[in-house]
mmCIF file of C-alpha atoms in Angstrom:
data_model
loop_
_atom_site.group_PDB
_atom_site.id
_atom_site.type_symbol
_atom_site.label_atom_id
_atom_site.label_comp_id
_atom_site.label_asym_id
_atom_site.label_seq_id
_atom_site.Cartn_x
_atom_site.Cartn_y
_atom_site.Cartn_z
ATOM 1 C CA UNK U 192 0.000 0.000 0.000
ATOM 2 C CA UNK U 193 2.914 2.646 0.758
ATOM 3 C CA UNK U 194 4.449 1.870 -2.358
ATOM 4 C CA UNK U 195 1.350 2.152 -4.534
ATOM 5 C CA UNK U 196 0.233 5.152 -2.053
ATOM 6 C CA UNK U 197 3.627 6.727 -3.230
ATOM 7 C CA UNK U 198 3.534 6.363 -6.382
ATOM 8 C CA UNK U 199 -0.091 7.925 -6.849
ATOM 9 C CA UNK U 200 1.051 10.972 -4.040
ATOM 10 C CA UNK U 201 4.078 11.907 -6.890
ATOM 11 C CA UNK U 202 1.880 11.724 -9.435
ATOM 12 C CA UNK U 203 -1.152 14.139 -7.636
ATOM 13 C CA UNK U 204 1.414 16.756 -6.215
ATOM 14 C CA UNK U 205 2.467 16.700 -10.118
ATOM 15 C CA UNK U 206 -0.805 19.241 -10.809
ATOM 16 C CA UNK U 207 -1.805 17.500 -13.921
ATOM 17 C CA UNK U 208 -4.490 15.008 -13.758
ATOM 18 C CA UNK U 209 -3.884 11.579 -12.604
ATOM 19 C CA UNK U 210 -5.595 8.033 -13.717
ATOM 20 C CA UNK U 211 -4.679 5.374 -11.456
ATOM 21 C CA UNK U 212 -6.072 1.978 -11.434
ATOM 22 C CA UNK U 213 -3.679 0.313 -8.439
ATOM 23 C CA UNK U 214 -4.224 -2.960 -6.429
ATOM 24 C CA UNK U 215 -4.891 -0.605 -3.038
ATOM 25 C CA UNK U 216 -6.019 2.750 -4.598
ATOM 26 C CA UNK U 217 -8.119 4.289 -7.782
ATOM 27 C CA UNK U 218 -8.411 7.695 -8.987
ATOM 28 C CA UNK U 219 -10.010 8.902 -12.182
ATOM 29 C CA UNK U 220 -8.773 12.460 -13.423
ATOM 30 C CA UNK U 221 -7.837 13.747 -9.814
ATOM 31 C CA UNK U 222 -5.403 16.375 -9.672
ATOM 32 C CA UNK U 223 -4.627 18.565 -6.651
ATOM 33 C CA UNK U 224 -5.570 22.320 -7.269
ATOM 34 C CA UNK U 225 -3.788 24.856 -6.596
ATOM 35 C CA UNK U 226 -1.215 23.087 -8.413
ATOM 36 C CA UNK U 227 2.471 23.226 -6.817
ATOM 37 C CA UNK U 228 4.597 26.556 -6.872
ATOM 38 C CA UNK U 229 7.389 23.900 -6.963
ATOM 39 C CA UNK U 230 8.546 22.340 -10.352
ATOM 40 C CA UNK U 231 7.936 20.126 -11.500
ATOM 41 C CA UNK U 232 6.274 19.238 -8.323
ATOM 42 C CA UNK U 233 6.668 19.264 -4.010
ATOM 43 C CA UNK U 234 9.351 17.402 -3.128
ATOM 44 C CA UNK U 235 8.748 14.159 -1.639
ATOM 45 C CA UNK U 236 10.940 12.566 1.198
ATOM 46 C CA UNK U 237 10.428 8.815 2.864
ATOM 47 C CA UNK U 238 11.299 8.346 6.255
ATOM 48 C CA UNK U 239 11.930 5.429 8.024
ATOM 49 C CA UNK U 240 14.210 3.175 9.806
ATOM 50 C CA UNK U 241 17.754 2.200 7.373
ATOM 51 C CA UNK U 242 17.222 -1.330 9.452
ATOM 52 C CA UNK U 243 13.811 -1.647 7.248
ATOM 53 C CA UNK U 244 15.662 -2.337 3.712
ATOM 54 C CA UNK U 245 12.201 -1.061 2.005
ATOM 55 C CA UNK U 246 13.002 2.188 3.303
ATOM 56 C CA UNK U 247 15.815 2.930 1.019
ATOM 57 C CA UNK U 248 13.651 1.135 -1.924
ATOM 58 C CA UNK U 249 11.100 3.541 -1.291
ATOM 59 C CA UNK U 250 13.115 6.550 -1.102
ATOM 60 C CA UNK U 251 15.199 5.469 -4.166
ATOM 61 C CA UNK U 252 11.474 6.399 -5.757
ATOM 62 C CA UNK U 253 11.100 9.591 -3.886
ATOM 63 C CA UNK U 254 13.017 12.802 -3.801
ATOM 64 C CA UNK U 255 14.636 12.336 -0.722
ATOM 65 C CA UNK U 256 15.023 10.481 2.735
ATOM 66 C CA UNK U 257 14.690 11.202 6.351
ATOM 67 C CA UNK U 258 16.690 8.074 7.912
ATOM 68 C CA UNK U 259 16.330 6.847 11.488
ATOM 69 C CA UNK U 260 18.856 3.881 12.855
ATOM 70 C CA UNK U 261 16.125 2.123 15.083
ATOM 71 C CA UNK U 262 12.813 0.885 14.333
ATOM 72 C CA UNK U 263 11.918 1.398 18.245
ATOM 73 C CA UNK U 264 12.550 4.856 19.552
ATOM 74 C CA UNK U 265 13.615 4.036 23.077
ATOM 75 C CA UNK U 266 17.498 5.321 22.138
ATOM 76 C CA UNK U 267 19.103 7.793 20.053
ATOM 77 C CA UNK U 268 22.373 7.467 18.332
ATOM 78 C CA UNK U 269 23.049 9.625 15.869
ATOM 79 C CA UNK U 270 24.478 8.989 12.062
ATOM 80 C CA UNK U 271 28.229 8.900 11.863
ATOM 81 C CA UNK U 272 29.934 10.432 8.249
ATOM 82 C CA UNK U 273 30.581 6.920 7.860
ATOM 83 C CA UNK U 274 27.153 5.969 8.443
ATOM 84 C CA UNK U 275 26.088 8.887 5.809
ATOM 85 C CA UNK U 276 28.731 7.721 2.943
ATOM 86 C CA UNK U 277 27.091 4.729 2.814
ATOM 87 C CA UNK U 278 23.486 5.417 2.973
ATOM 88 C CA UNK U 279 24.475 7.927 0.266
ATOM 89 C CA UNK U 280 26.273 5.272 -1.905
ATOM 90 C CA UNK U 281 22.962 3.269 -1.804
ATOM 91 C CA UNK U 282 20.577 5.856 -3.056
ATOM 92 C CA UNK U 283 20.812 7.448 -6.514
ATOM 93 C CA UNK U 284 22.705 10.699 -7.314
ATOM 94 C CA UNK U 285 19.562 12.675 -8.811
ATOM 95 C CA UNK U 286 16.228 12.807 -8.674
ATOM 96 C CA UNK U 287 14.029 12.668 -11.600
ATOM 97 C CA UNK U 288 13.496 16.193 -12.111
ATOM 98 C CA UNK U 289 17.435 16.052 -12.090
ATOM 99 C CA UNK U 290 17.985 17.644 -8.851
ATOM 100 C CA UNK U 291 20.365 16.495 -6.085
ATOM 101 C CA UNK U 292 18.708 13.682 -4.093
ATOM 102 C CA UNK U 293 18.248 14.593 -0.501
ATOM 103 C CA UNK U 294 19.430 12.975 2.288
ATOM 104 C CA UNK U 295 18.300 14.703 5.762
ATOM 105 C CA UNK U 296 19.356 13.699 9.344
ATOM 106 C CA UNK U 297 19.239 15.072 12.520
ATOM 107 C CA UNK U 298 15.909 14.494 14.758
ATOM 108 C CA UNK U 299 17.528 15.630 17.970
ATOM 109 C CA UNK U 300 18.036 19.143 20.087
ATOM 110 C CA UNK U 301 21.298 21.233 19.158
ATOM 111 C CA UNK U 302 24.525 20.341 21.425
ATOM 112 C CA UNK U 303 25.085 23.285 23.811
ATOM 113 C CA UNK U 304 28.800 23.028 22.222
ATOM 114 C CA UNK U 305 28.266 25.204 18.844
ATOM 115 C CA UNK U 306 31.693 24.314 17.782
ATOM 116 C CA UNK U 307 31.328 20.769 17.921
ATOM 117 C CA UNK U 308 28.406 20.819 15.790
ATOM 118 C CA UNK U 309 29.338 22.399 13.374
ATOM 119 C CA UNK U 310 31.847 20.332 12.822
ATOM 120 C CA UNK U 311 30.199 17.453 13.062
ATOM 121 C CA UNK U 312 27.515 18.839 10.609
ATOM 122 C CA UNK U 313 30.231 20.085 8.028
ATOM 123 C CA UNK U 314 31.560 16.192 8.366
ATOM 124 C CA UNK U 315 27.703 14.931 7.831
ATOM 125 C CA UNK U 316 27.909 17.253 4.580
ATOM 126 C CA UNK U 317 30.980 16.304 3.490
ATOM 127 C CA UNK U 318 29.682 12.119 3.669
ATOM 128 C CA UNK U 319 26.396 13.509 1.394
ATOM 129 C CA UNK U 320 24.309 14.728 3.649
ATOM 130 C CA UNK U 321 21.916 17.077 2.155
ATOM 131 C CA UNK U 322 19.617 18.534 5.651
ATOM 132 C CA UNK U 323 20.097 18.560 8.939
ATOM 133 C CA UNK U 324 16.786 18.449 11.073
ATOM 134 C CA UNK U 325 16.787 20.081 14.725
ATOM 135 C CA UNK U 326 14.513 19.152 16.828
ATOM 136 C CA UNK U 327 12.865 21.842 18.719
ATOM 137 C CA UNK U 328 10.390 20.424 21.809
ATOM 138 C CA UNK U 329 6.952 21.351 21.993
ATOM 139 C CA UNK U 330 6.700 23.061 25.105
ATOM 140 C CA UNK U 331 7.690 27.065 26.182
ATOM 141 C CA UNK U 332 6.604 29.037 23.086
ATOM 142 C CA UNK U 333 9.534 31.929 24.393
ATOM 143 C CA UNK U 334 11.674 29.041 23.943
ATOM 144 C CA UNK U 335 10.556 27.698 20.489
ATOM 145 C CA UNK U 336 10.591 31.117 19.632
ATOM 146 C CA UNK U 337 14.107 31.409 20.796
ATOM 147 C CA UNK U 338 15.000 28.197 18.613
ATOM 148 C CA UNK U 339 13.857 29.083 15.895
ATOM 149 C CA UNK U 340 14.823 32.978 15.583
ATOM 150 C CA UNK U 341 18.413 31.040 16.523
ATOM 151 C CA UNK U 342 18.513 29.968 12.929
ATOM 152 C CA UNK U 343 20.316 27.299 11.651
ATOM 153 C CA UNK U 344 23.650 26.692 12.610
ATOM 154 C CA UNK U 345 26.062 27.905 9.574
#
């Protein structure tokens, strides 16, 4: 069903029309209006665990990938460069529309030791990573605030 529900969620954010007669879903002329500012279309990124192999099959199809290590989420360990490289090395180079495939990690809050991260990030980069994603808590909204007006480390 994800794959199929993929496939016919690329073609909708597309803004053209779609026919789809699929094993889980049907549509018959659909399209999605306003179409996209984006072209050819939204981005699409699959998430998932890199220990569920159909995660990077599914992404291959997509624009991108948001990779977690564990299919629980009672830890946290965080992708080395290593780690990265060859997550990278399994995915393809471009996207359809020709555009560098995206690979985005992070989940987690910002160390307290700006140095450290941004080296850490720069190494992420340098192993193909694409995004990082910091995770801001739901909680104070001074303090979201305050994350967010922080910007992104550069």
């Amino acid at each position: 069903m994800l794959d199929e529900g993929l496939d016919l969620l690329v073609g909708l954010l597309g803004g053209e029309p779609v026919t789809h007669h699929g094993v889980h879903y049907r549509a018959e002329g659909v399209a999605l209006r306003p179409p996209p500012v984006q072209s050819p279309r939204v981005p699409v990124w699959v998430g998932g665990s890199t220990q569920a192999k159909a995660v990077l099959r599914r992404a291959a199809r997509a624009d991108g990938i948001v990779p977690y290590k564990l299919t629980d989420t009672d830890g946290w360990s965080d992708f080395t460069p290593d780690e990265v490289a060859g997550l990278v090395a399994a995915l393809p180079a471009r996207r359809a529309d020709g555009q560098p495939f995206d690979v985005a990690v992070g989940g987690r809050r910002r160390r307290p030791d700006e140095r450290a991260e941004r080296a850490y990030l720069a190494q992420l980069a340098q192993a193909g990573a694409t995004w990082w994603l910091e995770y801001v808590p739901a909680g104070d909204p001074a303090a979201m605030r305050a994350a967010v007006l922080r910007g992104p480390l550069r």
